[in-house]
Amino acid sequence: MDIEDYVREFKNKKRNKVVTKPKHNKLSKFLVLIIITLLTLITLKSNPNIRTYFYKNVFEKNFKFASINKLFKDKFGKPIPFSDVIEKKETKQVFSEKLKYNEKSKYLDGVKLKVDNNYLVPNIENGIVVFIGKKDNYGDTVIVEGTDGVDIWYSNVKSSLKLYDYVEKGSLIGESLSDNIYLVYKKDGKVLNYEDYI
């Protein structure tokens, strides 16, 4: 094989080489996130009608945070663009359980479950924490909006979660305050039959 053959072979390899580029690099994710945030803030600041509409639908109604989070993850990956640079070590979920109870009975809009004292309550569905506080007739309550759009109320539960935390299925919601916990299932403000879920 002479030098011309080598040159020809090199050119053929170069032509046939397929270059694949990643769909989205980290910088573009970060820029898209900044642009969306800035556009939202500018629009809210400049137009009182849009601001009123935004506050009414985000703060007064049940805004679908989990759906937006899932959409962003599907299109762009992790919500925080440089999270793999920030967190070098891989974290694994320590608590991963299924809901266990001794007996169940109807209670107001949901179900009352008999559990052990200080029972560690697992999350039933992936989602985002949209409420932490007290609810009439239920006590201390954590509401998780599932990625399927169903809100699950975990009541009579002491939790260390924070508002807008993302919680995975099986992860810890909190500890029961007695031997009872209350669950309520709602979608778009309507109460759902708990028997379809547990």
Tab-separated table of C-alpha atoms in Angstrom:
chain	number	residue	atom	x	y	z
A	1	MET	CA	0.000	0.000	0.000
A	2	ASP	CA	1.508	3.307	-1.021
A	3	ILE	CA	0.917	6.794	0.356
A	4	GLU	CA	-1.981	7.527	-2.017
A	5	ASP	CA	-3.855	4.472	-0.730
A	6	TYR	CA	-3.397	5.640	2.869
A	7	VAL	CA	-4.663	9.117	1.992
A	8	ARG	CA	-7.672	7.683	0.153
A	9	GLU	CA	-8.484	5.339	3.059
A	10	PHE	CA	-8.160	8.197	5.572
A	11	LYS	CA	-10.516	10.411	3.535
A	12	ASN	CA	-13.086	7.590	3.258
A	13	LYS	CA	-13.009	7.011	7.011
A	14	LYS	CA	-13.412	10.710	7.637
A	15	ARG	CA	-16.419	10.916	5.259
A	16	ASN	CA	-18.121	7.847	6.754
A	17	LYS	CA	-17.603	8.925	10.325
A	18	VAL	CA	-20.905	9.824	11.987
A	19	VAL	CA	-20.642	12.621	14.508
A	20	THR	CA	-23.303	12.530	17.193
A	21	LYS	CA	-23.944	15.583	19.274
A	22	PRO	CA	-25.808	15.559	22.551
A	23	LYS	CA	-29.386	16.817	22.297
A	24	HIS	CA	-28.962	19.494	24.931
A	25	ASN	CA	-25.798	20.546	26.622
A	26	LYS	CA	-25.746	21.887	30.161
A	27	LEU	CA	-25.199	25.487	29.191
A	28	SER	CA	-28.258	25.509	26.919
A	29	LYS	CA	-30.388	24.022	29.729
A	30	PHE	CA	-29.216	26.736	32.060
A	31	LEU	CA	-29.864	29.483	29.494
A	32	VAL	CA	-33.357	28.180	28.714
A	33	LEU	CA	-34.169	28.153	32.436
A	34	ILE	CA	-32.916	31.743	32.873
A	35	ILE	CA	-34.803	32.964	29.784
A	36	ILE	CA	-38.090	31.364	30.929
A	37	THR	CA	-37.679	32.842	34.410
A	38	LEU	CA	-36.832	36.331	33.115
A	39	LEU	CA	-39.704	36.340	30.610
A	40	THR	CA	-42.129	35.261	33.330
A	41	LEU	CA	-40.920	37.941	35.746
A	42	ILE	CA	-40.963	40.713	33.093
A	43	THR	CA	-44.459	39.735	31.967
A	44	LEU	CA	-45.774	39.639	35.545
A	45	LYS	CA	-44.203	43.012	36.347
A	46	SER	CA	-45.419	44.803	33.232
A	47	ASN	CA	-48.993	43.549	32.859
A	48	PRO	CA	-51.375	43.729	35.865
A	49	ASN	CA	-54.012	41.550	34.141
A	50	ILE	CA	-51.545	38.710	33.581
A	51	ARG	CA	-50.217	39.160	37.134
A	52	THR	CA	-53.759	38.821	38.551
A	53	TYR	CA	-54.408	35.759	36.383
A	54	PHE	CA	-51.080	34.209	37.434
A	55	TYR	CA	-51.667	34.730	41.171
A	56	LYS	CA	-55.235	33.443	40.922
A	57	ASN	CA	-54.235	30.241	39.103
A	58	VAL	CA	-50.964	29.509	40.893
A	59	PHE	CA	-51.698	30.546	44.466
A	60	GLU	CA	-55.477	30.239	44.771
A	61	LYS	CA	-56.022	27.130	42.640
A	62	ASN	CA	-54.225	23.838	42.575
A	63	PHE	CA	-51.303	24.475	40.178
A	64	LYS	CA	-49.791	21.287	38.697
A	65	PHE	CA	-46.171	21.629	39.875
A	66	ALA	CA	-45.461	17.928	39.463
A	67	SER	CA	-46.603	17.992	35.825
A	68	ILE	CA	-44.375	20.998	35.031
A	69	ASN	CA	-41.441	19.332	36.803
A	70	LYS	CA	-41.965	16.094	34.821
A	71	LEU	CA	-42.234	18.023	31.524
A	72	PHE	CA	-38.997	19.904	32.254
A	73	LYS	CA	-37.195	16.670	33.194
A	74	ASP	CA	-38.416	14.937	30.011
A	75	LYS	CA	-37.274	17.802	27.755
A	76	PHE	CA	-34.130	19.037	29.508
A	77	GLY	CA	-33.073	16.479	32.115
A	78	LYS	CA	-32.503	17.470	35.722
A	79	PRO	CA	-34.111	20.735	36.910
A	80	ILE	CA	-30.761	22.053	38.183
A	81	PRO	CA	-28.427	22.229	35.169
A	82	PHE	CA	-25.056	21.742	36.866
A	83	SER	CA	-26.186	19.385	39.623
A	84	ASP	CA	-23.669	16.694	38.654
A	85	VAL	CA	-20.862	19.242	39.089
A	86	ILE	CA	-22.253	20.448	42.423
A	87	GLU	CA	-22.897	16.942	43.775
A	88	LYS	CA	-19.979	14.679	42.998
A	89	LYS	CA	-21.163	11.706	45.029
A	90	GLU	CA	-24.148	9.584	44.112
A	91	THR	CA	-26.937	9.545	46.671
A	92	LYS	CA	-29.162	6.549	47.210
A	93	GLN	CA	-32.543	6.427	48.851
A	94	VAL	CA	-32.198	4.819	52.279
A	95	PHE	CA	-35.888	4.561	53.162
A	96	SER	CA	-37.948	2.717	50.562
A	97	GLU	CA	-41.115	1.147	51.877
A	98	LYS	CA	-44.686	0.310	50.926
A	99	LEU	CA	-47.701	1.430	52.915
A	100	LYS	CA	-48.631	-1.128	55.601
A	101	TYR	CA	-51.625	-0.912	57.913
A	102	ASN	CA	-53.637	-3.174	60.212
A	103	GLU	CA	-57.155	-2.032	59.284
A	104	LYS	CA	-58.905	0.697	57.316
A	105	SER	CA	-62.194	2.542	57.684
A	106	LYS	CA	-63.950	5.449	55.952
A	107	TYR	CA	-63.151	8.858	57.473
A	108	LEU	CA	-64.678	12.108	56.137
A	109	ASP	CA	-63.374	12.484	52.546
A	110	GLY	CA	-60.823	9.695	52.798
A	111	VAL	CA	-59.697	6.745	54.846
A	112	LYS	CA	-58.419	6.198	58.383
A	113	LEU	CA	-55.643	3.619	58.590
A	114	LYS	CA	-54.724	1.837	61.811
A	115	VAL	CA	-50.912	1.652	62.039
A	116	ASP	CA	-48.252	1.136	64.711
A	117	ASN	CA	-47.375	4.054	66.990
A	118	ASN	CA	-44.640	6.242	65.445
A	119	TYR	CA	-45.160	4.521	62.092
A	120	LEU	CA	-42.827	5.789	59.347
A	121	VAL	CA	-45.220	6.799	56.562
A	122	PRO	CA	-43.992	6.080	52.999
A	123	ASN	CA	-44.918	8.137	49.949
A	124	ILE	CA	-47.377	6.357	47.657
A	125	GLU	CA	-46.577	8.119	44.348
A	126	ASN	CA	-43.763	10.307	42.928
A	127	GLY	CA	-44.629	13.961	43.276
A	128	ILE	CA	-44.041	17.396	44.776
A	129	VAL	CA	-45.007	18.620	48.234
A	130	VAL	CA	-47.587	21.380	47.710
A	131	PHE	CA	-48.862	21.836	51.291
A	132	ILE	CA	-47.556	21.387	54.821
A	133	GLY	CA	-49.712	22.482	57.735
A	134	LYS	CA	-52.900	21.781	59.640
A	135	LYS	CA	-56.224	20.806	58.086
A	136	ASP	CA	-59.527	20.893	59.972
A	137	ASN	CA	-60.500	17.433	61.316
A	138	TYR	CA	-57.230	15.941	60.016
A	139	GLY	CA	-54.483	17.695	61.982
A	140	ASP	CA	-50.895	17.940	60.707
A	141	THR	CA	-51.044	17.273	56.983
A	142	VAL	CA	-48.632	16.923	54.068
A	143	ILE	CA	-50.113	17.064	50.561
A	144	VAL	CA	-48.124	15.551	47.711
A	145	GLU	CA	-49.205	16.299	44.154
A	146	GLY	CA	-48.417	13.153	42.190
A	147	THR	CA	-47.083	13.158	38.650
A	148	ASP	CA	-50.435	11.627	37.661
A	149	GLY	CA	-52.217	14.784	38.918
A	150	VAL	CA	-53.675	13.135	42.035
A	151	ASP	CA	-53.159	14.965	45.330
A	152	ILE	CA	-52.569	12.658	48.280
A	153	TRP	CA	-53.150	14.035	51.770
A	154	TYR	CA	-51.098	12.377	54.516
A	155	SER	CA	-52.647	13.500	57.807
A	156	ASN	CA	-51.805	13.055	61.479
A	157	VAL	CA	-48.170	12.958	60.340
A	158	LYS	CA	-45.147	14.869	61.632
A	159	SER	CA	-42.813	15.575	58.705
A	160	SER	CA	-39.466	17.242	58.076
A	161	LEU	CA	-40.221	17.789	54.381
A	162	LYS	CA	-40.290	21.299	52.960
A	163	LEU	CA	-42.698	22.911	50.539
A	164	TYR	CA	-41.917	21.997	46.902
A	165	ASP	CA	-39.632	19.088	47.824
A	166	TYR	CA	-39.704	16.350	45.190
A	167	VAL	CA	-40.467	12.997	46.842
A	168	GLU	CA	-40.101	9.622	45.208
A	169	LYS	CA	-42.424	6.665	45.629
A	170	GLY	CA	-41.519	4.744	48.785
A	171	SER	CA	-39.573	7.627	50.351
A	172	LEU	CA	-40.333	8.907	53.845
A	173	ILE	CA	-43.202	11.379	54.264
A	174	GLY	CA	-42.974	11.490	58.048
A	175	GLU	CA	-43.875	9.790	61.321
A	176	SER	CA	-47.410	9.124	62.524
A	177	LEU	CA	-48.446	11.141	65.585
A	178	SER	CA	-50.514	8.217	66.966
A	179	ASP	CA	-51.655	4.811	65.771
A	180	ASN	CA	-53.855	6.385	63.058
A	181	ILE	CA	-53.077	8.138	59.798
A	182	TYR	CA	-55.593	9.652	57.392
A	183	LEU	CA	-55.325	9.612	53.622
A	184	VAL	CA	-57.383	11.639	51.164
A	185	TYR	CA	-57.147	11.411	47.377
A	186	LYS	CA	-58.191	14.398	45.245
A	187	LYS	CA	-57.856	15.410	41.625
A	188	ASP	CA	-58.790	18.871	40.350
A	189	GLY	CA	-60.497	19.572	43.682
A	190	LYS	CA	-62.730	16.470	43.506
A	191	VAL	CA	-62.511	13.721	46.118
A	192	LEU	CA	-61.571	10.320	44.677
A	193	ASN	CA	-62.470	6.889	46.027
A	194	TYR	CA	-59.560	5.774	48.221
A	195	GLU	CA	-60.313	2.094	47.469
A	196	ASP	CA	-59.020	2.628	43.933
A	197	TYR	CA	-55.567	3.473	45.369
A	198	ILE	CA	-54.967	1.300	48.442
